[in-house]
Coordinates of C-alpha atoms in Angstrom, one line a residue:
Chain Q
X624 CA -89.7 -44.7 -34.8
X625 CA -90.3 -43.0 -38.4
X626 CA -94.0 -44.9 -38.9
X627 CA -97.1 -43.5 -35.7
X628 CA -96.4 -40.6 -35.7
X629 CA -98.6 -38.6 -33.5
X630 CA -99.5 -34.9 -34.5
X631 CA -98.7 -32.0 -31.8
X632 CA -102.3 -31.1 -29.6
X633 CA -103.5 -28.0 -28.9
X634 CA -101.7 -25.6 -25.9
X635 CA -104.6 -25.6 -24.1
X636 CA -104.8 -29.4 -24.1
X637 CA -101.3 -29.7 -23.2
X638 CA -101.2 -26.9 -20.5
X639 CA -104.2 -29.2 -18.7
X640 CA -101.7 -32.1 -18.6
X641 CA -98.8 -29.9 -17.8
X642 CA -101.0 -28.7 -14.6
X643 CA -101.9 -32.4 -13.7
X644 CA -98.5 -33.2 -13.6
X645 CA -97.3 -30.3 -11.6
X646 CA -98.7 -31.3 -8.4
X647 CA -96.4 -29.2 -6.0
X648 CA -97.5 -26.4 -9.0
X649 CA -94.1 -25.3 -9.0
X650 CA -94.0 -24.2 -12.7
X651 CA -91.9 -27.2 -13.8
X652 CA -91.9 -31.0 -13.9
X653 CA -89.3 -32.9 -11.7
X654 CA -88.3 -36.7 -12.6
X655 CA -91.1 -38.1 -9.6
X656 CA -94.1 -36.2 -11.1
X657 CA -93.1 -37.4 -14.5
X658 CA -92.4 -41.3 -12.8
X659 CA -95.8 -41.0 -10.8
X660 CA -98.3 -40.0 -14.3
X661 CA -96.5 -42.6 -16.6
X662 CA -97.2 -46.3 -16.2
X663 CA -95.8 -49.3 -17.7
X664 CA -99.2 -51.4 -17.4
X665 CA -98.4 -52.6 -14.0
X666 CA -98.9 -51.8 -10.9
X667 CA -94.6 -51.5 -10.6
X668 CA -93.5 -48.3 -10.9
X669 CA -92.4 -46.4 -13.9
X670 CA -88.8 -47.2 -14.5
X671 CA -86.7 -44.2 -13.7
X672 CA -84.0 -45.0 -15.5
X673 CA -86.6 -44.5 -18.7
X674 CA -87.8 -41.5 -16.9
X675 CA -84.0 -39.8 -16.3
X676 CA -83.2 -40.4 -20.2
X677 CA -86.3 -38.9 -20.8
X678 CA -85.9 -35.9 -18.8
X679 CA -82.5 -35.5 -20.3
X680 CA -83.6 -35.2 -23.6
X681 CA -85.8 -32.7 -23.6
X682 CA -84.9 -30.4 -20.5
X683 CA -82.9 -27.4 -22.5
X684 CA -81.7 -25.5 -19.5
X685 CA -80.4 -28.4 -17.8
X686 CA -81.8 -28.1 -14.6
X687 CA -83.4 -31.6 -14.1
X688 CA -86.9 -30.6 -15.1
X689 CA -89.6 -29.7 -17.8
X690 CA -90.9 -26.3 -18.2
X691 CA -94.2 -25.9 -20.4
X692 CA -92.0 -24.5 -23.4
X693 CA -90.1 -28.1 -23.4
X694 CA -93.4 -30.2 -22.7
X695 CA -95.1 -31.0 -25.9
X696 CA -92.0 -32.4 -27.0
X697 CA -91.7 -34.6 -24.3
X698 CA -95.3 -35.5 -24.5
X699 CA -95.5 -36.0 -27.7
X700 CA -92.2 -38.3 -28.0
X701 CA -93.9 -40.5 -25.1
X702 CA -97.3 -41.3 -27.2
X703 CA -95.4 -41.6 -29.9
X704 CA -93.6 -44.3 -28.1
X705 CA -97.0 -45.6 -26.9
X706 CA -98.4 -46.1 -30.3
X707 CA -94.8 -47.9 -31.6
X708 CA -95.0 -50.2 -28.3
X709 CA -99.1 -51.3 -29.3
X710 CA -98.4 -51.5 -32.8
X711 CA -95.8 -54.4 -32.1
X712 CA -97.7 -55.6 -29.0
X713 CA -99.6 -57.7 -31.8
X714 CA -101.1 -59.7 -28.9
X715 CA -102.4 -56.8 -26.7
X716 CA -101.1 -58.5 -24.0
X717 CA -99.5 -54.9 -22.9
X718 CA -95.8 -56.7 -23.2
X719 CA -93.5 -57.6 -26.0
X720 CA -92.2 -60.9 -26.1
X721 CA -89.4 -62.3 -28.3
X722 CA -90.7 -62.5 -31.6
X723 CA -92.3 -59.2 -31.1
X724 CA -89.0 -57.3 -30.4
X725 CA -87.2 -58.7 -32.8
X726 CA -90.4 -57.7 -35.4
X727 CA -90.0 -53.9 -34.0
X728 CA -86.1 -53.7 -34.3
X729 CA -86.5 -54.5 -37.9
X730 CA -88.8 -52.2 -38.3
X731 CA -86.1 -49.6 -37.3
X732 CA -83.2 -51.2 -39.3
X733 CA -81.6 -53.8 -36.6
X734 CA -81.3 -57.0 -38.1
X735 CA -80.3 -58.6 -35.2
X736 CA -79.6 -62.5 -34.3
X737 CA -81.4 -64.6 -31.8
X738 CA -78.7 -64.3 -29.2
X739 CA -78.5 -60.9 -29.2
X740 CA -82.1 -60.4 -29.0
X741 CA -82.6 -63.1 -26.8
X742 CA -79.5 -61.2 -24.4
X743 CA -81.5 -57.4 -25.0
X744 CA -84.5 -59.5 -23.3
X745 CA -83.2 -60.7 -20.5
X746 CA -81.7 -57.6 -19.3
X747 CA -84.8 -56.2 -19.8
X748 CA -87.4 -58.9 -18.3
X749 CA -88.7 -57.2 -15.7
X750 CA -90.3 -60.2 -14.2
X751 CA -88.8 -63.5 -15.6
X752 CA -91.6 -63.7 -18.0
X753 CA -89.5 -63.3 -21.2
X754 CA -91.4 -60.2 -22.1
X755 CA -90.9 -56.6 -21.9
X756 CA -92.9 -53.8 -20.7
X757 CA -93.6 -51.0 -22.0
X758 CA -91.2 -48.7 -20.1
X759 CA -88.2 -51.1 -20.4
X760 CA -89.0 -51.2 -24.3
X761 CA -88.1 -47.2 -24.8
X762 CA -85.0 -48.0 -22.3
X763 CA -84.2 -51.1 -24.5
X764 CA -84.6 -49.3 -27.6
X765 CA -82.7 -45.9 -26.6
X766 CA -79.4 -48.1 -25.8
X767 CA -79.0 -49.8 -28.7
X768 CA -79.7 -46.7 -30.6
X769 CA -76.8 -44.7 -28.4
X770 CA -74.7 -48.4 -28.6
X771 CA -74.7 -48.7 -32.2
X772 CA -73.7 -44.8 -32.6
X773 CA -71.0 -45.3 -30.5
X774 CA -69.6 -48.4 -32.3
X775 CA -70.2 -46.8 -35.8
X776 CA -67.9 -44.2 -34.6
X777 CA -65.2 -46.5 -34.4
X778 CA -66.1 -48.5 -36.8
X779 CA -64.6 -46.0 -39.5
X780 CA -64.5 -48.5 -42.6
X781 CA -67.7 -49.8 -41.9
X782 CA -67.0 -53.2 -42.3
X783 CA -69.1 -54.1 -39.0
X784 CA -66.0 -55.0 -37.3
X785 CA -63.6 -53.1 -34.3
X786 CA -61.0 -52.8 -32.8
X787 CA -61.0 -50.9 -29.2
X788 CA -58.0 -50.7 -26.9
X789 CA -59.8 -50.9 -22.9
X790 CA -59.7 -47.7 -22.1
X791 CA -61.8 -46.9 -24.9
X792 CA -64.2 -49.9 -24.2
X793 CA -64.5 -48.6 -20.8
X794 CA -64.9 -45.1 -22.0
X795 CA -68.0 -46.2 -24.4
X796 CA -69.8 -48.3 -21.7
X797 CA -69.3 -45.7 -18.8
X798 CA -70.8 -43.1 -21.6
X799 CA -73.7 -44.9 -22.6
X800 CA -77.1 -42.7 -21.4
Chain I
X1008 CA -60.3 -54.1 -1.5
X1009 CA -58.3 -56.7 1.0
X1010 CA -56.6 -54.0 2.8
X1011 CA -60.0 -52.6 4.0
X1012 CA -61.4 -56.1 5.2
X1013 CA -62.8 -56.1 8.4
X1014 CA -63.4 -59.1 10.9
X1015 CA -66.6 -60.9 10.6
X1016 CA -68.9 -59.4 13.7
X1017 CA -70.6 -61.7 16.4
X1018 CA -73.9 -63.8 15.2
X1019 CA -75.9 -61.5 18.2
X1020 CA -74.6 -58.4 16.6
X1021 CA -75.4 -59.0 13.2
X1022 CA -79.0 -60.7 14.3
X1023 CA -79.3 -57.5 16.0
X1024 CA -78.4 -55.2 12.9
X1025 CA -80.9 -57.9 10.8
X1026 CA -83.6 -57.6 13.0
X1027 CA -83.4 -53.4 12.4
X1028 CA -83.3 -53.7 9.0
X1029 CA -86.1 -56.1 8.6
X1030 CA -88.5 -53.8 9.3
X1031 CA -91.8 -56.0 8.2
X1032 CA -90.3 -58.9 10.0
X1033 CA -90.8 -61.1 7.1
X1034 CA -87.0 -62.8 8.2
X1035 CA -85.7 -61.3 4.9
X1036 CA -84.2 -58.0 3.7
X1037 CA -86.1 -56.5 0.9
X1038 CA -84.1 -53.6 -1.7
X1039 CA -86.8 -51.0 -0.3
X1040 CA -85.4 -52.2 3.5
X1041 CA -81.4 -52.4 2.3
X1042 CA -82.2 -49.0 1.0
X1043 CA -83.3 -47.3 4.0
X1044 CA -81.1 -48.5 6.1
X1045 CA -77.9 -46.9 4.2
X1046 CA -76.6 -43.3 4.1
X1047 CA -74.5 -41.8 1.6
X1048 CA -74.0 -39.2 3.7
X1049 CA -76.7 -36.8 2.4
X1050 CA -80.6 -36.6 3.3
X1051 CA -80.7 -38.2 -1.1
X1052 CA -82.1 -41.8 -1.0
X1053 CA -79.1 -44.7 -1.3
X1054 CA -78.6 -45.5 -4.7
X1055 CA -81.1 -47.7 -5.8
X1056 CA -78.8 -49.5 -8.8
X1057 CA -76.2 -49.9 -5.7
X1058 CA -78.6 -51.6 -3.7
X1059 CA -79.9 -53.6 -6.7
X1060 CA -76.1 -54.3 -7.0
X1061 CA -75.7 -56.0 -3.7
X1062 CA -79.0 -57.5 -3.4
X1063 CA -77.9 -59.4 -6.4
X1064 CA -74.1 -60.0 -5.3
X1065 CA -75.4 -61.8 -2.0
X1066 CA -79.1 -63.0 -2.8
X1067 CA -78.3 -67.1 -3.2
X1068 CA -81.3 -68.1 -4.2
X1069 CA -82.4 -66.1 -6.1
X1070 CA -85.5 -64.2 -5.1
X1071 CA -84.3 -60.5 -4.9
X1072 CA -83.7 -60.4 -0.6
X1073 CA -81.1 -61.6 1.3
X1074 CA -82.0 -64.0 4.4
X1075 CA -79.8 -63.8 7.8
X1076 CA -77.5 -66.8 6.5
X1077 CA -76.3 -64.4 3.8
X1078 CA -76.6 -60.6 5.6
X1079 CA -72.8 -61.4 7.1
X1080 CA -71.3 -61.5 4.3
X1081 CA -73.5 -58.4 2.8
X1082 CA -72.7 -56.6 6.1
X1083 CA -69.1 -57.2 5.8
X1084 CA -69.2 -55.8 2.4
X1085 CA -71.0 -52.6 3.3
X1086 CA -68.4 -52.2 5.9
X1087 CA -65.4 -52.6 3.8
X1088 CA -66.7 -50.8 1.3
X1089 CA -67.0 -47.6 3.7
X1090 CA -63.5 -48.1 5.2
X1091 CA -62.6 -48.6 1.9
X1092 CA -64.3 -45.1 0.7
X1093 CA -63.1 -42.8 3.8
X1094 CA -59.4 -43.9 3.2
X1095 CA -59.9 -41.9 0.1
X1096 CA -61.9 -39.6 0.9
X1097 CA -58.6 -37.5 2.4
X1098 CA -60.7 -34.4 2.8
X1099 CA -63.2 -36.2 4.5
X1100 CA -65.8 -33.9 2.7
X1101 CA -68.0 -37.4 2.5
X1102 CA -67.1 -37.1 -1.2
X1103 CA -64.7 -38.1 -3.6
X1104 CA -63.1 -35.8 -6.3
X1105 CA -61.3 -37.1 -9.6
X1106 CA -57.9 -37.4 -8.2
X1107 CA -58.9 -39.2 -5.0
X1108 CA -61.0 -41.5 -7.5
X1109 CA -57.7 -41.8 -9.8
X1110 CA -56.0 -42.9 -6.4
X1111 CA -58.6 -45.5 -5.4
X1112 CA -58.8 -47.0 -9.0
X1113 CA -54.9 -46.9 -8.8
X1114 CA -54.9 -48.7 -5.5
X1115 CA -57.2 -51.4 -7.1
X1116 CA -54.9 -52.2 -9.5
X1117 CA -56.1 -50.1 -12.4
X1118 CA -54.0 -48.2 -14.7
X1119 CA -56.1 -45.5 -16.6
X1120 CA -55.3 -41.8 -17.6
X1121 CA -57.3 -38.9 -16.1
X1122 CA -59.5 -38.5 -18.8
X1123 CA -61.3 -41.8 -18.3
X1124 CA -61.4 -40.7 -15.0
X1125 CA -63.1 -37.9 -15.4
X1126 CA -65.7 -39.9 -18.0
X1127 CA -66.3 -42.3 -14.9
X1128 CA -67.0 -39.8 -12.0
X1129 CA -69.3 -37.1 -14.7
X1130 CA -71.3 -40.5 -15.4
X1131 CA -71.7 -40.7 -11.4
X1132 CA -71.5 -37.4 -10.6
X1133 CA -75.5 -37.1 -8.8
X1134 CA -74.8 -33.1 -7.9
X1135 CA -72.8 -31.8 -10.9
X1136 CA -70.2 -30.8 -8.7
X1137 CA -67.2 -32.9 -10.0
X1138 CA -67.9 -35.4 -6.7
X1139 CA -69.2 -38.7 -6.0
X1140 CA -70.8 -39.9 -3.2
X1141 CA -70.4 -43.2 -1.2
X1142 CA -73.3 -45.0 -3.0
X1143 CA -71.9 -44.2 -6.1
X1144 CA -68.8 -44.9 -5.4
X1145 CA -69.6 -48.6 -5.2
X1146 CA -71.7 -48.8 -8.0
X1147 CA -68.4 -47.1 -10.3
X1148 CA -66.4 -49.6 -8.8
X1149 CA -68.8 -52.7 -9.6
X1150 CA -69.4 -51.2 -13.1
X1151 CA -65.5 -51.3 -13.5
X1152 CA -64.6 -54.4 -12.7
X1153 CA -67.4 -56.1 -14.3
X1154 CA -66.6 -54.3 -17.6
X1155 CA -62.8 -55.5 -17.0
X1156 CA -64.0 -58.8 -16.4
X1157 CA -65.3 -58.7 -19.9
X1158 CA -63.2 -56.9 -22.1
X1159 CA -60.8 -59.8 -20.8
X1160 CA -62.8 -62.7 -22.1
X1161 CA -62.4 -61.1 -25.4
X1162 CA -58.8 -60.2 -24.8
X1163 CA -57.0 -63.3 -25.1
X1164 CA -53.8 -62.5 -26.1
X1165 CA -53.8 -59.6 -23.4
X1166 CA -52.2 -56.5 -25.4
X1167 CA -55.0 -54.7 -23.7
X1168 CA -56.7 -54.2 -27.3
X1169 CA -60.2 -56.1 -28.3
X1170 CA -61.2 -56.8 -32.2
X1171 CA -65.3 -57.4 -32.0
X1172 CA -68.0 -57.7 -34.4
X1173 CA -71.1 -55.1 -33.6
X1174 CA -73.4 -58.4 -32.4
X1175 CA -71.0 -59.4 -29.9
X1176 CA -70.3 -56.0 -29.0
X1177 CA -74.0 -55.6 -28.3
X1178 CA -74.2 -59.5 -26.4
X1179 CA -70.9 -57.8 -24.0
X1180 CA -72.6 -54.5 -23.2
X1181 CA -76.3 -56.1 -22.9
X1182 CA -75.2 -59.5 -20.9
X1183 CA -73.4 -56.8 -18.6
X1184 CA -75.1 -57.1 -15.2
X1185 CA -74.7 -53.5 -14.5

């Protein structure tokens, strides 16, 4: 996600969001307030499974929320994420089909073939349309990225190629965020 | 899980049980209905991947709900399942700690060392407290033997050791229907 690159806003600007979020006003941000602001495009909720990784990243003291201190971050990884998604949304059609996914992995390095693109699409075709939305995108995009880490790390000669005994597969999988 | 099956119950008490669940009356059980209808023993929501799960496992044709002709076989599940769980559960603290997880993975059939274990239950572990709950006791289980399923499609001569290229180790973990 080197190339849009957004640049940080003003506090003031981002303590106005942080308050719009915070309905219950608590001080924080739980995983619903952050589900309920973002949208996908749809009318289908926000996938929380994109929300939780989210949350994980950039909640420092661990508690399952977002204080201000930890919210530009966070806001600024999400538009950042917006502006990757409708720079390879070529169409506009507020998905990313096929073609379009492969285009964007390249863009970050994966030259991947059709099968294994085509298999990264169906797990995340929300709808049987053979597209992807944009909240399924960062989730698609985010596993492959903690995937490949985890295979380079056994792949010590780097010749693209493994060997894992099945505790170790089941070890990698059950680890995957 | 054969040792925790139970007897299929009458048609009138499972129409019964279907008729509570279907709460729109639309003749079919919806995720959103599955999931209110199921405790994990704690005032948290069911699971939803769990309920996703079984949706999936019993939904013939296809359309994300289950209709009466397949709820016996879903309610049989649930109920085997939760006889299954409280066997374990030898506390009965409605939760399930690393070595009564070791146990029930042992009883399955599956041979793995304590730190897997421990890998398995922190990755469903909802309240940090080294526990895991009913729900997410199902959904470990799934997970498991689903990644079992395929690590044995790649391991042909069965040593219990895989040799895969990054693409089709990407294809496994993506086609996984987890």
């Amino acid at each position: 996600m080197a190339q849009p690159q957004s640049g940080m806003p003003p506090p003031a600007y981002l303590m106005e969001m942080f308050q719009k979020l915070d309905k219950d006003q608590s001080g924080s941000i739980t995983a619903n307030e952050l589900q309920t602001a973002l949208s996908n495009g749809t009318w289908t909720p926000f996938n929380p499974e994109t929300v939780r990784l989210m949350m994980n990243m950039f909640d420092k003291s661990n508690k399952g929320t977002i204080t201000f201190e930890d919210f530009g971050a966070l806001w600024k990884y999400i538009v950042d994420w917006q502006n990757c998604f409708r720079s390879f949304d070529k169409d506009n059609s507020g998905n990313i089909d096929k073609n379009e996914l492969r285009a964007a992995l390249q863009t970050f390095g994966y030259n991947l073939n059709d099968a294994t693109v085509t298999t990264m699409l169906q797990k995340f075709d929300r709808i049987g349309k053979g597209t992807v939305l944009f909240d399924d995108f960062i989730q698609c995009c985010i596993m492959l990225n903690n995937l490949t880490t985890a295979f380079r790390q056994f792949d010590t000669d780097q010749d693209g190629v493994v060997t894992l005994h099945y505790e170790q597969f089941v070890g990698v999988v059950f680890s995957i965020k | 899980m054969a040792n925790f099956s139970s007897p299929m119950p009458s048609r009138e008490f499972l129409w019964d049980v279907f008729q509570r669940v279907d709460k729109d009356r639309s003749g079919f059980i919806s995720s959103d209905e599955l999931q209110m209808a199921l405790s994990n023993g704690t005032w948290t929501p069911f699971n939803p991947e769990t309920v996703r799960l079984m949706i999936g496992m019993f939904d013939k044709h296809n359309r994300g709900t289950v209709s009466f002709d397949d709820f016996g076989a879903l309610w049989k599940y649930v109920t085997d399942w939760q006889s299954c769980f409280r066997s374990f559960d030898r506390d009965g603290s409605g939760n399930i700690n690393v070595s009564e997880l070791k146990d029930a993975l042992s009883s399955f059939g599956y041979r793995l060392g304590e730190q897997i274990v421990s890998v398995m239950l922190k990755r469903f572990d909802r309240f940090g407290r080294g526990t895991i709950l009913f729900d997410d006791f199902i959904q470990c289980c799934v997970v498991l033997h689903t990644l079992t399923a395929a690590f044995r499609q790649f391991d042909t001569d069965q040593d219990g050791y895989i040799t895969i290229h990054y693409e089709q180790f990407l294809n496994m973990v993506f086609g996984l229907k987890i």
